[in-house]
XYZ file of C-alpha atoms in Angstrom:
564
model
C 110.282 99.394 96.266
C 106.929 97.670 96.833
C 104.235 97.887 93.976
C 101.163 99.173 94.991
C 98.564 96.158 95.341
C 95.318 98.489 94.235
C 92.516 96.431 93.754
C 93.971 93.315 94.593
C 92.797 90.663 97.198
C 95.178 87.763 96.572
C 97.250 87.366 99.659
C 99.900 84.510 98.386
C 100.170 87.005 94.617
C 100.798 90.141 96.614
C 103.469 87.778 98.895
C 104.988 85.991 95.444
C 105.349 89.460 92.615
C 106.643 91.426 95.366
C 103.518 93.962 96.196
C 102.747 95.724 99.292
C 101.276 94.250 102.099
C 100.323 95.729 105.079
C 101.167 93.176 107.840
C 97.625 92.560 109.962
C 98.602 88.621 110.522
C 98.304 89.845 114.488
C 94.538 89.793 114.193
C 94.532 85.625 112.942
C 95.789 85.325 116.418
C 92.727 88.082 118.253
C 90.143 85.650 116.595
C 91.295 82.380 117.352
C 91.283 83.506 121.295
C 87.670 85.290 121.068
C 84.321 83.592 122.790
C 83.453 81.936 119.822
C 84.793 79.403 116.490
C 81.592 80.856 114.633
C 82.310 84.539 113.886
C 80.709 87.184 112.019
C 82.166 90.378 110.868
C 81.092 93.434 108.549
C 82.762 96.238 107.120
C 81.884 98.776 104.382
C 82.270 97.519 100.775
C 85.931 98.128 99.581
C 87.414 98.104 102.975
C 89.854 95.112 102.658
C 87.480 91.896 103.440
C 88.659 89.575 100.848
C 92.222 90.305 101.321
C 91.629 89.573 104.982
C 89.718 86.210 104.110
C 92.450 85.170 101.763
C 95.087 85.735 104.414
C 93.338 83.154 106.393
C 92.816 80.647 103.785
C 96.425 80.649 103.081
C 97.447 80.444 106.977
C 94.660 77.594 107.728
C 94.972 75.483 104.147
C 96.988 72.212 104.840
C 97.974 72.288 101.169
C 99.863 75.236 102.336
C 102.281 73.891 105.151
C 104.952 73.808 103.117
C 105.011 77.282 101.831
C 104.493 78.612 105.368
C 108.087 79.940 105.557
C 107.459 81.883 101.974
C 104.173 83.230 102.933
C 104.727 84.099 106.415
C 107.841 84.187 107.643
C 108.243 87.625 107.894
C 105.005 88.894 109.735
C 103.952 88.921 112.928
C 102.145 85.406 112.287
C 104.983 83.945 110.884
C 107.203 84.554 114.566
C 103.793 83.987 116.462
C 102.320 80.865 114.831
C 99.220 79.221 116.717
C 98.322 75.413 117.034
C 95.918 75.722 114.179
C 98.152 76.824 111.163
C 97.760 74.870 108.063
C 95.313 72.413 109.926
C 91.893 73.081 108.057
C 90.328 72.050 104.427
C 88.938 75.515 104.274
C 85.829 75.954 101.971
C 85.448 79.385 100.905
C 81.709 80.125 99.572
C 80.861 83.614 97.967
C 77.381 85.198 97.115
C 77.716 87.995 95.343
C 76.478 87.922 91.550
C 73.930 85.698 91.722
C 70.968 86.130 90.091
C 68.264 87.815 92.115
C 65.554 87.688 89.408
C 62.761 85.885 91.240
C 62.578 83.008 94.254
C 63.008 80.368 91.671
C 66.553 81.842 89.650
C 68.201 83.288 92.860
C 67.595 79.165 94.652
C 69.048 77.945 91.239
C 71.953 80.389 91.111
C 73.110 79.835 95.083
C 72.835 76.188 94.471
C 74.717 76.473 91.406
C 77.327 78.512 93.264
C 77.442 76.517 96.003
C 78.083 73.460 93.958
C 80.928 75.123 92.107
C 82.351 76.027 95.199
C 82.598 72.434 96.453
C 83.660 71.264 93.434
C 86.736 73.657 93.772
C 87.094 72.059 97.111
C 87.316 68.710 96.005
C 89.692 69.795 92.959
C 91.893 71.447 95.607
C 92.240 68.215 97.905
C 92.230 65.802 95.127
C 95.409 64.194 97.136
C 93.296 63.233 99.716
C 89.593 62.207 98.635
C 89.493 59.059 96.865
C 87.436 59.165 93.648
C 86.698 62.728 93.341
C 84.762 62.396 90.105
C 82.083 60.306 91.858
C 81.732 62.573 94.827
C 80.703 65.518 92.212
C 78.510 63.330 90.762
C 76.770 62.547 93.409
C 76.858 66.205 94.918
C 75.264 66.906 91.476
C 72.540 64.921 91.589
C 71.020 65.975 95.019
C 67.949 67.645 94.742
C 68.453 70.634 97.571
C 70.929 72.761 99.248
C 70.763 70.916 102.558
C 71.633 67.444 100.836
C 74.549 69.232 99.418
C 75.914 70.096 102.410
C 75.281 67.210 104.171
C 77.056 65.223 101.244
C 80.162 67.264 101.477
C 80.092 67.103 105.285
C 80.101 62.630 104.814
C 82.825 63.031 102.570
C 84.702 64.796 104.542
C 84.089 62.960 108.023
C 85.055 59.590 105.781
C 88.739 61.381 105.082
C 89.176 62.876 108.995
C 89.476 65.882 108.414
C 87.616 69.539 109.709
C 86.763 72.637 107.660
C 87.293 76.469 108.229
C 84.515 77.622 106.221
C 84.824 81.411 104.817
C 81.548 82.917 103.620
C 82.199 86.111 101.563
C 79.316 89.041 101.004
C 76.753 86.927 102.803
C 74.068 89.627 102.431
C 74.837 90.453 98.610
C 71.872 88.757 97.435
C 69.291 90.125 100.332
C 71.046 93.519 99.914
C 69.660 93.157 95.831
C 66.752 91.825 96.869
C 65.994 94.778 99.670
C 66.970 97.872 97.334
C 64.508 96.222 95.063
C 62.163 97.030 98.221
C 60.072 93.231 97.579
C 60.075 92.425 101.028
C 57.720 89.127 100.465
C 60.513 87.891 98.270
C 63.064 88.267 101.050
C 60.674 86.793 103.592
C 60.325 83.879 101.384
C 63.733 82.716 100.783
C 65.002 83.937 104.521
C 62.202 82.475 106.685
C 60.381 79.540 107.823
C 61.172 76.698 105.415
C 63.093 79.272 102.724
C 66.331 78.005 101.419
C 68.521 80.597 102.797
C 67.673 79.445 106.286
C 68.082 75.560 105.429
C 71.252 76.440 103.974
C 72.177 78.295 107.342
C 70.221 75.354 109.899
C 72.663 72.608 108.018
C 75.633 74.266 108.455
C 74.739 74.580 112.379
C 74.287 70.849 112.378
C 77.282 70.619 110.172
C 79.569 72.268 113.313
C 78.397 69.323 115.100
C 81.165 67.302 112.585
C 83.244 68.586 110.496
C 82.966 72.215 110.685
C 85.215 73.085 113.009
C 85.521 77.168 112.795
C 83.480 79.594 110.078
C 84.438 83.423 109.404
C 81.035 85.165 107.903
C 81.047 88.696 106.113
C 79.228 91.525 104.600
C 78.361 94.710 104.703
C 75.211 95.074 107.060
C 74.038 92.764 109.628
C 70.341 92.746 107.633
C 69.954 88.911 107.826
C 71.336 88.022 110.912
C 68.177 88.730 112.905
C 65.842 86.946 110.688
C 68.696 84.068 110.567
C 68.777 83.536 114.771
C 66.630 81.035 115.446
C 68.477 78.683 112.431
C 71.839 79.795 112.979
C 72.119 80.974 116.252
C 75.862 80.508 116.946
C 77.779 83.183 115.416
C 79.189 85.805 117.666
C 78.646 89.147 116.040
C 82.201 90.704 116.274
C 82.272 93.548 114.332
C 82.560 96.280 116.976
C 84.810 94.597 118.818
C 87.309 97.227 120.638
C 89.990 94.385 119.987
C 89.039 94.324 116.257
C 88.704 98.279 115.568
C 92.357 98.263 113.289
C 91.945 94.908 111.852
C 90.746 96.272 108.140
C 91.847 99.287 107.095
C 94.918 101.312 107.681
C 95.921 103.620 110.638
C 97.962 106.778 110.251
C 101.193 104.956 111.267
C 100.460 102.223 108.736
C 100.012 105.169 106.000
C 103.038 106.336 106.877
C 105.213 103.121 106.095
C 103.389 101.871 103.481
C 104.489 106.158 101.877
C 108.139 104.675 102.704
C 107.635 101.331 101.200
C 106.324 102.323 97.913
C 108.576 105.035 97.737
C 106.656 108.202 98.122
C 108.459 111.610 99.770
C 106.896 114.671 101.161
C 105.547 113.076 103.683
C 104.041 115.742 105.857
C 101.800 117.701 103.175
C 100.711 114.040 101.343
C 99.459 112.806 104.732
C 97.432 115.692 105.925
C 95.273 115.705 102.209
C 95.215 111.777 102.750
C 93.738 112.535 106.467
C 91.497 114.996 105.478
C 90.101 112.564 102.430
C 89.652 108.896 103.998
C 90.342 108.767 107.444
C 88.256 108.962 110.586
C 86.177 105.501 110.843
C 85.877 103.933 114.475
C 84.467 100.680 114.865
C 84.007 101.173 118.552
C 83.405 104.334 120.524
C 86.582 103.379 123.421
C 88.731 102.866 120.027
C 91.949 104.831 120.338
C 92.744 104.941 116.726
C 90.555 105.960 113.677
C 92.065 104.040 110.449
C 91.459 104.810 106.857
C 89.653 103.501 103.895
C 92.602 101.491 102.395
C 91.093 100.762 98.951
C 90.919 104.583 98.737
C 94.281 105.101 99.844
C 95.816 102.553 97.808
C 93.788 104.458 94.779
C 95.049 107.863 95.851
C 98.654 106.269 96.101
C 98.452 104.301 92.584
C 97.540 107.659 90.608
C 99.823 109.816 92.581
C 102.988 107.245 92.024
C 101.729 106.814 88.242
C 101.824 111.010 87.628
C 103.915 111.919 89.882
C 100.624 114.688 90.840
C 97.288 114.299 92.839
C 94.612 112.157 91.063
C 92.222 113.825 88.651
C 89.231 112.199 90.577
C 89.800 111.739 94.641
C 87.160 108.565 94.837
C 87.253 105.883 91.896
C 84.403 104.884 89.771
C 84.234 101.442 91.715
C 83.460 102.957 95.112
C 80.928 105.836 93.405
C 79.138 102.389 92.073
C 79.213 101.109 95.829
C 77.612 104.057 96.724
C 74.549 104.408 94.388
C 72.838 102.035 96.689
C 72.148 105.543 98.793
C 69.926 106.658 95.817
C 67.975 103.136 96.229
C 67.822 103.259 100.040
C 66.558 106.525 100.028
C 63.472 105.796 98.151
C 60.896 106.674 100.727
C 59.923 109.887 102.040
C 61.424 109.057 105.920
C 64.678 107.766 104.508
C 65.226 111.049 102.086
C 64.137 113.168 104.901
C 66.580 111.664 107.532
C 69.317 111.595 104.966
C 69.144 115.525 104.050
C 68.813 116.488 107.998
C 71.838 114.002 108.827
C 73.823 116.254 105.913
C 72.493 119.716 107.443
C 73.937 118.578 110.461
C 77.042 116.398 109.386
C 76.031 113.616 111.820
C 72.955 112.560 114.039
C 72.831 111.482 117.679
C 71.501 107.532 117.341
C 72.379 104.061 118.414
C 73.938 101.847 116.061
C 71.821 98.740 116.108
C 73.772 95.465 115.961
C 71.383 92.983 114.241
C 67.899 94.055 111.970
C 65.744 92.792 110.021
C 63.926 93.493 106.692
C 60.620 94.861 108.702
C 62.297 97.226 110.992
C 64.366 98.502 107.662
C 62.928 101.914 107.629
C 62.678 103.040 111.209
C 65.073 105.441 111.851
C 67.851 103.813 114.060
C 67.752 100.982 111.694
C 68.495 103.139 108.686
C 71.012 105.227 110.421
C 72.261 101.869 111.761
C 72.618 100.481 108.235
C 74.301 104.172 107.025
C 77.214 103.408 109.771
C 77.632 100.063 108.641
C 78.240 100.912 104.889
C 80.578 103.802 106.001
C 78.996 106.734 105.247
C 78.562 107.651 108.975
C 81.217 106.286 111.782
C 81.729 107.179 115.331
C 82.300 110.591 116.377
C 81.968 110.429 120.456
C 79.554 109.611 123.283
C 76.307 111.588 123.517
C 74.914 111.109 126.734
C 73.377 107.411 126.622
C 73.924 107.560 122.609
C 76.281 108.163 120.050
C 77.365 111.184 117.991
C 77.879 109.750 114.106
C 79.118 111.865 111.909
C 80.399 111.956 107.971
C 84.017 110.623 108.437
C 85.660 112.451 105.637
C 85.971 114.743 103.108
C 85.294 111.923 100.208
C 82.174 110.753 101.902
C 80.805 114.551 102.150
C 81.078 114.752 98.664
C 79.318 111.702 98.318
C 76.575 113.391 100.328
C 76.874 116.371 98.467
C 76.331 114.631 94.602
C 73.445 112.662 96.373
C 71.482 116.490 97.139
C 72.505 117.400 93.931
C 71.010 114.441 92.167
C 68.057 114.749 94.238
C 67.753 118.288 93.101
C 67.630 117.703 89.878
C 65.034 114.939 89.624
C 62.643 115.763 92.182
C 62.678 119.492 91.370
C 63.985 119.424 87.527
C 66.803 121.592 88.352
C 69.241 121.140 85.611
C 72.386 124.011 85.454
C 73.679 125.656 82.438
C 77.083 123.447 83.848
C 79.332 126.523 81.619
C 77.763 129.588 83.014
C 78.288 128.091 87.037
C 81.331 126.952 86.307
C 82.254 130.768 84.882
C 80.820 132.325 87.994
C 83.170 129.524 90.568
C 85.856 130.951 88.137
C 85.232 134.355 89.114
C 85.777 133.787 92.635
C 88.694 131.557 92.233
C 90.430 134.029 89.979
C 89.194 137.439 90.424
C 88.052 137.291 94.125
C 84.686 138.042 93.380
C 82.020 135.892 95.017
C 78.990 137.534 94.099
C 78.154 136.167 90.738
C 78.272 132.977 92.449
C 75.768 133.738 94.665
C 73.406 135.326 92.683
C 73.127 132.370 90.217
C 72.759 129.874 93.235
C 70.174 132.000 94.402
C 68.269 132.399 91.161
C 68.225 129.051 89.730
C 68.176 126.679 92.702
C 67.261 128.722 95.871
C 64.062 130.527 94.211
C 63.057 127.120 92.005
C 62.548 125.711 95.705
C 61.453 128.560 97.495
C 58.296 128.980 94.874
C 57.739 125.497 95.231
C 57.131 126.237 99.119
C 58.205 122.856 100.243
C 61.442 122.903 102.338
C 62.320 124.269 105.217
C 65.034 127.316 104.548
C 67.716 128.111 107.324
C 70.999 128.552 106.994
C 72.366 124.926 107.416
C 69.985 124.150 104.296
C 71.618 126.819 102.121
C 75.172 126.115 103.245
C 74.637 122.914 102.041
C 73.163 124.106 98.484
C 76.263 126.491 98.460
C 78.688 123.891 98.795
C 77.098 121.117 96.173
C 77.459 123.046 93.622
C 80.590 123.819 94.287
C 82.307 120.466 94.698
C 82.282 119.116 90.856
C 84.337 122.452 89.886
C 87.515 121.140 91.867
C 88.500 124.847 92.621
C 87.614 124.156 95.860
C 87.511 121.881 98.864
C 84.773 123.313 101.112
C 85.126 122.821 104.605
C 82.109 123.139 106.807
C 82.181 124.104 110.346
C 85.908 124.809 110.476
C 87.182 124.562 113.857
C 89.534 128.038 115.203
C 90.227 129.471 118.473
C 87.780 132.493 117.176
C 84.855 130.290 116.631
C 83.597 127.844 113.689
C 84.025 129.325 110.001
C 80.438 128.306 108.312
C 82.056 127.647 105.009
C 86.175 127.975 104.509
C 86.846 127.769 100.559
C 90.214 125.936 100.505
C 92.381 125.454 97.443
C 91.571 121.962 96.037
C 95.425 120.545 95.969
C 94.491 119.488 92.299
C 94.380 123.007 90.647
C 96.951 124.674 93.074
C 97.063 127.759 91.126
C 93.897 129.181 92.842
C 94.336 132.337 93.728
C 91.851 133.219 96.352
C 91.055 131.229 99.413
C 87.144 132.223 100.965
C 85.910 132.698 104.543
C 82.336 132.678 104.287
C 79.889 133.609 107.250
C 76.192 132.740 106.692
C 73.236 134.160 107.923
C 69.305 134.046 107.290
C 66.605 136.174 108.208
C 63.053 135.751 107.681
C 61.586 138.768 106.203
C 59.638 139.979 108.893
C 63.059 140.103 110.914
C 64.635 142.467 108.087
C 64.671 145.147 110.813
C 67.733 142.895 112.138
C 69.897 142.658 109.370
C 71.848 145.789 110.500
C 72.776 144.245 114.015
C 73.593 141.010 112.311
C 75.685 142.615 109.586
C 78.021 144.071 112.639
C 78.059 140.878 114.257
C 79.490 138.841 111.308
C 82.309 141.453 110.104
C 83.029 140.595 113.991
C 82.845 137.288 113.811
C 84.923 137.097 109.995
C 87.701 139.311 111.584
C 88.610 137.157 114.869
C 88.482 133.827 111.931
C 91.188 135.627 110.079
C 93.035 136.380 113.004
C 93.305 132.822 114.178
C 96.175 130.485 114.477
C 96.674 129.028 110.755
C 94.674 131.563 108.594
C 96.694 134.811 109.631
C 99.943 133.592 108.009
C 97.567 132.782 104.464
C 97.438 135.005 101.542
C 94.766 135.767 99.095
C 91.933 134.912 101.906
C 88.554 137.130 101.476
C 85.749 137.102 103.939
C 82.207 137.136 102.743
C 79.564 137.973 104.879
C 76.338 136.725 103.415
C 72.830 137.512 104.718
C 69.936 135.714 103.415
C 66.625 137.597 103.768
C 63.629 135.696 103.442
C 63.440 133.175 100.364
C 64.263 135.698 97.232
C 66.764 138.144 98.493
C 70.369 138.739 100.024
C 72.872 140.404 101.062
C 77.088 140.303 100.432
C 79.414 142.563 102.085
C 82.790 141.560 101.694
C 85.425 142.407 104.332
């Protein structure tokens, strides 16, 4: 059996101590026959990058030619090899962790970094530069990034050679730099004579040379706009329909890597893994949605370790990821936009393919920058636009802790965590949804409602309904679930990590505004209708232990729950 290679972006370890690997070797071959040697590509963080960029440093390397067989043999590359296998130096360059502190420490730090990297370079073809000592030396001793470069790039013309150059989390520094919201610090290292953009205008020149092909990613396209005019040969392939699969994993892939690591009951494991981290689409004519893989290879790690689900369905790593939301969010538009996208579970937009710093809050731009660091992906086409929505069930819940956080700073709503978790308990046990309810309604819905500031409908509510609800891990609520009788507002499914919950909810929402109270009669009659055909439908009828809950909100302070 294969070991599960969870957090692990070493392609040649994973090949060596016998991990999993899932073969993607067919995409080295996609990119060398695109438009372009200069290529730029972004995912969301976690989403199998390095491992990707490490595949090609081990396929391109010279030093490698003679483990070729070892490496490759096997995959798709390996039976398929192109001209260009093992016929590159290839200088690999990464920014994250440098030190964003002011103009002066982040130049130091990506010079420092840079050198480092070149003197790994050198280290690694010792066998072929002459005097290596003196060439870091001199490298050393050059007062800017551009001389750097253009060192390294003499060097390597005197030797005959060409580099693939792999840049790694390109925007990690500008991503610091713009959560930080100083946008005259940006414009000052990005712009005009900054040394981001000298560092960027040499390695055009360098392609000239030695520089033969360069691979460039990140998370959001933030820089390449205010890059263009220096660096205005990358092709910008990352919603390419012929790229869509490349990172991540699709359903079929899921399914062997179950058999490879030697997981059974198939049928049941991949439906929870479906409903938890798949559904991103890179392109709207993609055919295939693919998973998150670091999550899956999480989800896969605890379950093989335990022999049970995980405890917690996202890992602390990808929650970190995440907090950037809080720091994004930090204006009124953003917070705004973000609570209406979660109302709605999506938002008709266009994704925009390149942006920079001064367009960062408009709205396409933020929703832009949303799909790019997975939180929204492609649903369908809307017209001339695109429908995003939240691709899974771990991302809602990231959603979900964000309007709970919010909640309790900006309105100082902190729960007695015991007495909710008591009333979820109620309903999970003793089929009584009510005390639920009541507390929601008493010491989040009223705090808000007195403060007169948001705009109450049902979507709004549903949404306060289900945050609280999510931490308990009685439940996973589904929103909007899809039967032949209609949409279920909320369905209260067993969470598969406490499967001894007894009762399963169908929840129907409604709101009136208390000059409609007259109403509530007709719309009482309408929703026992409407909860009836739901448990009636194809894949609830056969269920046990599933109530239906009618609940009427009237006005801001009062409401109504007739169970059927």
């Amino acid at each position: 059996m294969k070991k599960i290679p969870y957090g692990m972006s070493n392609f040649r370890a994973m090949r060596e101590e016998g991990y999993l690997y899932v073969d993607k070797t067919m995409y080295i071959e996609k990119i060398e026959n695109l438009n372009s040697k200069y290529l730029f590509f972004i995912r969301p963080r976690r989403f199998g990058k390095s491992l990707f960029l490490s595949t090609l440093e081990n396929y391109y390397d010279i030093n490698n030619e003679k483990d070729f067989e070892k490496l490759f043999g096997d995959l798709y590359i390996g039976k398929n090899p192109t001209k260009l296998k093992n016929s590159y130096m290839v200088l690999e360059l990464d920014f994250s962790g440098l030190d964003t502190g002011d103009r002066e420490r982040l130049e130091k730090s990506f010079k420092q970094n840079l050198i480092d990297s070149i003197s790994s370079f050198l280290n690694k073809y010792h066998s072929i530069f002459k005097e290596i000592n003196e060439i870091k030396e001199h490298i050393k001793e050059k007062p800017d990034i551009k001389s750097i470069i253009n060192q390294l790039i003499e060097e390597v013309e005197k030797v005959g050679k060409k580099i693939y150059l792999i840049i790694d989390e390109y925007d990690h520094f500008a991503n610091d730099i713009i959560a930080m919201g100083d946008s005259e610090f940006y414009r000052e290292i990005v712009r005009a004579s900054g040394f981001v953009r000298d560092f960027y205008e040499t390695l055009k020149i360098g392609t000239k040379s030695v520089i033969d092909r360069i691979f460039i990613t990140g998370i959001s396209p933030i820089m390449l706009d205010d890059l263009t005019s220096g660096f205005n040969i990358a092709l910008n392939v990352t919603m390419d329909l012929s790229l869509n699969e490349m990172l991540g994993f699709t359903e079929e892939e899921v399914v062997k890597i179950l058999e490879e690591v030697g997981i059974e009951e198939k049928e049941n494991l991949i439906n929870n893994l479906r409903e938890l981290y798949d559904g991103y689409k890179f392109n709207k004519n993609a055919k295939t949605r693919v998973y998150n893989p670091d999550m899956v290879l999480y989800f896969l790690a605890q379950y093989k370790n335990t022999g049970g689900y995980p405890e917690y369905l996202i890992d602390d790593n990808v929650k970190t990821d995440y907090g950037r939301l809080n720091r994004l969010t930090m204006n009124e538009e953003n917070k705004a936009l973000l609570e209406r996208i979660i109302k709605e579970e999506g938002i008709v937009a266009e994704i925009v393919t390149k942006f920079s710093f001064d367009r960062m809050y408009d709205e396409e731009y933020f929703v832009s920058l949303l799909f790019y660091m997975g939180l929204l992906t492609i649903e369908r086409q809307e017209k001339t636009r695109l429908f995003l929505k939240i691709p899974n069930y771990v991302i809602k819940t990231i959603m979900w802790e964000y309007i709970e956080t919010n909640l309790k700073k900006e309105y100082k709503i902190n729960l007695d965590l015991n007495e909710l978790r008591k009333t979820i308990e109620e309903m999970a046990y003793e089929g009584r949804i009510k005390p639920y309810i009541e507390y929601i309604s008493q010491n989040v819905l009223k705090v808000l409602s007195n403060r007169d500031i948001i705009n109450f409908d049902e979507k709004y509510i549903k949404v306060i309904l289900i945050t609280y609800l999510v931490n308990s891990k009685a439940y996973r609520p589904i929103s909007e679930r899809e039967t032949e009788g209609g949409y279920i507002d909320i369905y209260l499914e067993r969470d598969i990590r406490i499967p001894d919950i007894k009762y399963e909810w169908l929840i129907e929402l409604k709101y009136v505004k208390k000059s409609e109270k007259d109403k509530v009669d007709k719309i009482k009659e309408e929703g026992i209708k409407q909860l009836k055909r739901y448990r009636e439908s194809k894949g609830l009828k056969e269920r046990k232990d599933v109530k239906q809950a009618l609940i009427i909100f009237i006005g801001k302070d009062e409401y109504q729950v007739i169970e059927v």
